[in-house]
mmCIF file of C-alpha atoms in Angstrom:
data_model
loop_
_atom_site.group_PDB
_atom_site.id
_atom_site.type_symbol
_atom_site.label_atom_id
_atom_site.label_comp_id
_atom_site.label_asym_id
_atom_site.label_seq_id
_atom_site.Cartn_x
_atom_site.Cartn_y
_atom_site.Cartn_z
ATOM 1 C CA UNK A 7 -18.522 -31.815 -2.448
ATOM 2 C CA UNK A 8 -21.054 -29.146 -1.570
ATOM 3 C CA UNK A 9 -20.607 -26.499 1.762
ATOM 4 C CA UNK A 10 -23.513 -27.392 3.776
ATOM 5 C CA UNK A 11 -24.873 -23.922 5.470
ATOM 6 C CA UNK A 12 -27.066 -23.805 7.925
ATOM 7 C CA UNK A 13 -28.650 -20.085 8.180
ATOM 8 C CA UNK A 14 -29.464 -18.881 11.605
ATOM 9 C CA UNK A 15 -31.592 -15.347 11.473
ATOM 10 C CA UNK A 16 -34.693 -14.341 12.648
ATOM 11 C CA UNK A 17 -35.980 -12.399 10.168
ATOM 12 C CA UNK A 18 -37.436 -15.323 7.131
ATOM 13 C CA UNK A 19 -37.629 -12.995 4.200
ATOM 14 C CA UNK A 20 -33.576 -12.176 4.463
ATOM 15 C CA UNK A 21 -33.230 -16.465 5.563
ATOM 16 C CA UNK A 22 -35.339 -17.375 1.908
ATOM 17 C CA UNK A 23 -33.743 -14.142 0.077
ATOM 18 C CA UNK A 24 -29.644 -15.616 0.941
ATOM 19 C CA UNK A 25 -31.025 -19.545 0.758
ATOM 20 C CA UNK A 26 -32.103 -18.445 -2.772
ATOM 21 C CA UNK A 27 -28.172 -17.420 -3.623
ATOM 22 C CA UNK A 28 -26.531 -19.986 -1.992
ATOM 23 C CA UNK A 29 -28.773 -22.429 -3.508
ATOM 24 C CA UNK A 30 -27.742 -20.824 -7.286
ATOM 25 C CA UNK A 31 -24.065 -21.780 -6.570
ATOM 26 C CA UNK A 32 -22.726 -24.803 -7.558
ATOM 27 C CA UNK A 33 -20.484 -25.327 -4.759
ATOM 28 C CA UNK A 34 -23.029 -24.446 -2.192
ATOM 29 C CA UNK A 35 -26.304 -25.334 -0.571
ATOM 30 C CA UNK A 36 -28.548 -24.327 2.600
ATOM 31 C CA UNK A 37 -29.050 -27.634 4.832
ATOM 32 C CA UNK A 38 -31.476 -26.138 7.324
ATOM 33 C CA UNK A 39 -32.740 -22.324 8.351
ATOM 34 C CA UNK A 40 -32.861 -21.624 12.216
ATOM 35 C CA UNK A 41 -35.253 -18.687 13.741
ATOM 36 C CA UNK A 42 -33.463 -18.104 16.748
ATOM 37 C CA UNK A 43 -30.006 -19.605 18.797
ATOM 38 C CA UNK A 44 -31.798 -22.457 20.370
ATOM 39 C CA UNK A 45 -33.408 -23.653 17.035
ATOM 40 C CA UNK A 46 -29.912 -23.302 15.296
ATOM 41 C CA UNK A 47 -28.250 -24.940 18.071
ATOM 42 C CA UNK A 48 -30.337 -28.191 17.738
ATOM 43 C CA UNK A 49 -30.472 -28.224 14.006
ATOM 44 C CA UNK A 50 -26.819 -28.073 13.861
ATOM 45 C CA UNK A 51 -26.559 -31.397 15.945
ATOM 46 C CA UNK A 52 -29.537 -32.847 13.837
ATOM 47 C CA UNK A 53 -27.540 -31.793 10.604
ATOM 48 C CA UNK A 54 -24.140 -31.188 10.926
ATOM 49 C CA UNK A 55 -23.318 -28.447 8.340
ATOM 50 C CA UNK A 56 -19.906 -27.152 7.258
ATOM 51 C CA UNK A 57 -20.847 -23.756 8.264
ATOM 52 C CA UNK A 58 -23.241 -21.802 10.456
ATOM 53 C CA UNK A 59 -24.058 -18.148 9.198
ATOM 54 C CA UNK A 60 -24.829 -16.901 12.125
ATOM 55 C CA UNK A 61 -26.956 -13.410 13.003
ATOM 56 C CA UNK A 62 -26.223 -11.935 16.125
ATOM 57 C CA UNK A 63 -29.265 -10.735 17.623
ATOM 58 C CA UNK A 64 -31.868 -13.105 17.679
ATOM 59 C CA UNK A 65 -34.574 -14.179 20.311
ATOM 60 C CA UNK A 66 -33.775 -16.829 22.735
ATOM 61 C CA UNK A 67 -29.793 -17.439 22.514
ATOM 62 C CA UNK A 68 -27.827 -14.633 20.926
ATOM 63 C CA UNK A 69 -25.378 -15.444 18.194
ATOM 64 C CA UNK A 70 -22.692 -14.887 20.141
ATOM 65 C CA UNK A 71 -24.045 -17.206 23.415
ATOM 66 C CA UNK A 72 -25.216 -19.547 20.526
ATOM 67 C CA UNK A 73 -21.810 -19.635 18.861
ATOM 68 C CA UNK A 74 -19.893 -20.770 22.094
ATOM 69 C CA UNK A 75 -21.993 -23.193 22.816
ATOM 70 C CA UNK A 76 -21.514 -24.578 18.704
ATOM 71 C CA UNK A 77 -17.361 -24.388 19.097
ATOM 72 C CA UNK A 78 -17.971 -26.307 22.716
ATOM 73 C CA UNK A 79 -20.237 -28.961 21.501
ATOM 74 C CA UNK A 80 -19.390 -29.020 17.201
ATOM 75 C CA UNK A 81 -16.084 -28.024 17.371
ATOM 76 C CA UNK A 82 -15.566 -29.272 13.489
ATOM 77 C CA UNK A 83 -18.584 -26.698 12.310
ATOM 78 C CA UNK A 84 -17.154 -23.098 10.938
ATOM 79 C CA UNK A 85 -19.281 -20.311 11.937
ATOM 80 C CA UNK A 86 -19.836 -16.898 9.771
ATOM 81 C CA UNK A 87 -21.492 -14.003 11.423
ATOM 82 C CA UNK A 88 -23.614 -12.428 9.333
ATOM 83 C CA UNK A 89 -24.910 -9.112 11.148
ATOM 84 C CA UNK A 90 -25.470 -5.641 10.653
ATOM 85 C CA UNK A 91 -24.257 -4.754 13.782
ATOM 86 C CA UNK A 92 -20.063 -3.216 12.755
ATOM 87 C CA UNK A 93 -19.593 -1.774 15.963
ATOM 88 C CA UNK A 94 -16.124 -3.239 17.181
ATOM 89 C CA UNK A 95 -17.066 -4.666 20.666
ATOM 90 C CA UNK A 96 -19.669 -6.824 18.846
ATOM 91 C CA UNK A 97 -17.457 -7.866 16.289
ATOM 92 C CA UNK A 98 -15.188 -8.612 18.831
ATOM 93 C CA UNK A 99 -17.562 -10.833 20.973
ATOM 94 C CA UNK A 100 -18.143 -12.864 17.794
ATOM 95 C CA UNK A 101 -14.666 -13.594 17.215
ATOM 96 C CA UNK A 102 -14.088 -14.351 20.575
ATOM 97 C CA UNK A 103 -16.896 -16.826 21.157
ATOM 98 C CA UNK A 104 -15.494 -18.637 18.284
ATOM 99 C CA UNK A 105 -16.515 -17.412 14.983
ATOM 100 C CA UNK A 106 -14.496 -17.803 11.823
ATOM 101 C CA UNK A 107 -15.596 -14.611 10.226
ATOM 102 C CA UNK A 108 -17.707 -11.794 10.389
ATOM 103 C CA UNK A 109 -19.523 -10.449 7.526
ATOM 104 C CA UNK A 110 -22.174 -7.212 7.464
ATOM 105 C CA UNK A 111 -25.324 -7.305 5.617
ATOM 106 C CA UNK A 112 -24.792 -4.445 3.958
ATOM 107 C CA UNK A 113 -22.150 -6.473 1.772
ATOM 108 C CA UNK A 114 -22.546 -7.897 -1.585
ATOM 109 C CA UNK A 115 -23.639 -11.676 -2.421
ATOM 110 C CA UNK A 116 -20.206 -12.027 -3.954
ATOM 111 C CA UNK A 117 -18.188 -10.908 -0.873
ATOM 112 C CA UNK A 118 -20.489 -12.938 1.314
ATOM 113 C CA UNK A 119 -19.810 -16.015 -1.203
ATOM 114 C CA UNK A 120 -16.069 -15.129 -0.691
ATOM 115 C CA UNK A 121 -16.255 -15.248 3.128
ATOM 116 C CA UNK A 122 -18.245 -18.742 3.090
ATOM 117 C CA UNK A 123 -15.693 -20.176 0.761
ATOM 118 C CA UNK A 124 -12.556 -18.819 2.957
ATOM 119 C CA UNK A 125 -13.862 -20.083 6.155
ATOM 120 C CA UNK A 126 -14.679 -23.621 4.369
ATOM 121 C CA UNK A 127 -11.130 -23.680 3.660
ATOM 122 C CA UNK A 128 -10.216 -23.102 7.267
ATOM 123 C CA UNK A 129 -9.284 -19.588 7.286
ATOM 124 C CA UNK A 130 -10.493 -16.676 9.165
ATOM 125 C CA UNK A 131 -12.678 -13.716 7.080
#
């Protein structure tokens, strides 16, 4: 069975550019694409992925006010940040508010592929 992601960033061309590598996996594939923390909150109701990756900053609800509110209401859906943000009190905030994982952007498909896998599993990356 197929991880079903649901990306959450608000910048399209880095949502279609990681949808397009997910998507080449086998084991894989993008369910939805959010544009901001209120759109990803309702699509995750509407679709019930295994994972969020979740950005931090975006307009409307954060990733990090969207991701309690996710572990509150879908407490069965992982969540990955996925941020280029590596300062430690955001990292931090993540983790707290209930994220899985926490992955930069500056990382490599692979690692990113590594982290999705991990947290499908139940672990923490």
């Amino acid at each position: 069975m197929k991880i079903r992601i649901l990306l959450a960033d608000d910048h399209q061309l880095f949502r279609e550019g990681v949808r397009a590598l997910i998507d080449s996996r086998d084991d894989m594939t993008v369910v939805g694409e959010a544009r901001d923390g209120r759109e990803c909150v309702r699509l995750a109701h509407a679709l019930v992925p295994s994972i969020i990756l979740m950005d931090v900053v975006m307009p409307e609800l954060n990733g990090v006010e969207a991701t309690h509110i996710l572990r509150s209401e879908l407490p069965n859906v992982r969540i990955l940040a996925l941020s280029m943000h590596s300062e430690r009190t955001i990292v931090v905030q993540m983790l707290k508010a209930g994220a899985a994982g926490y992955v930069l952007k500056e990382n490599s498909f692979e690692e990113l592929a590594q982290a999705i896998r991990a947290v499908a599993e139940g672990k923490i990356y």
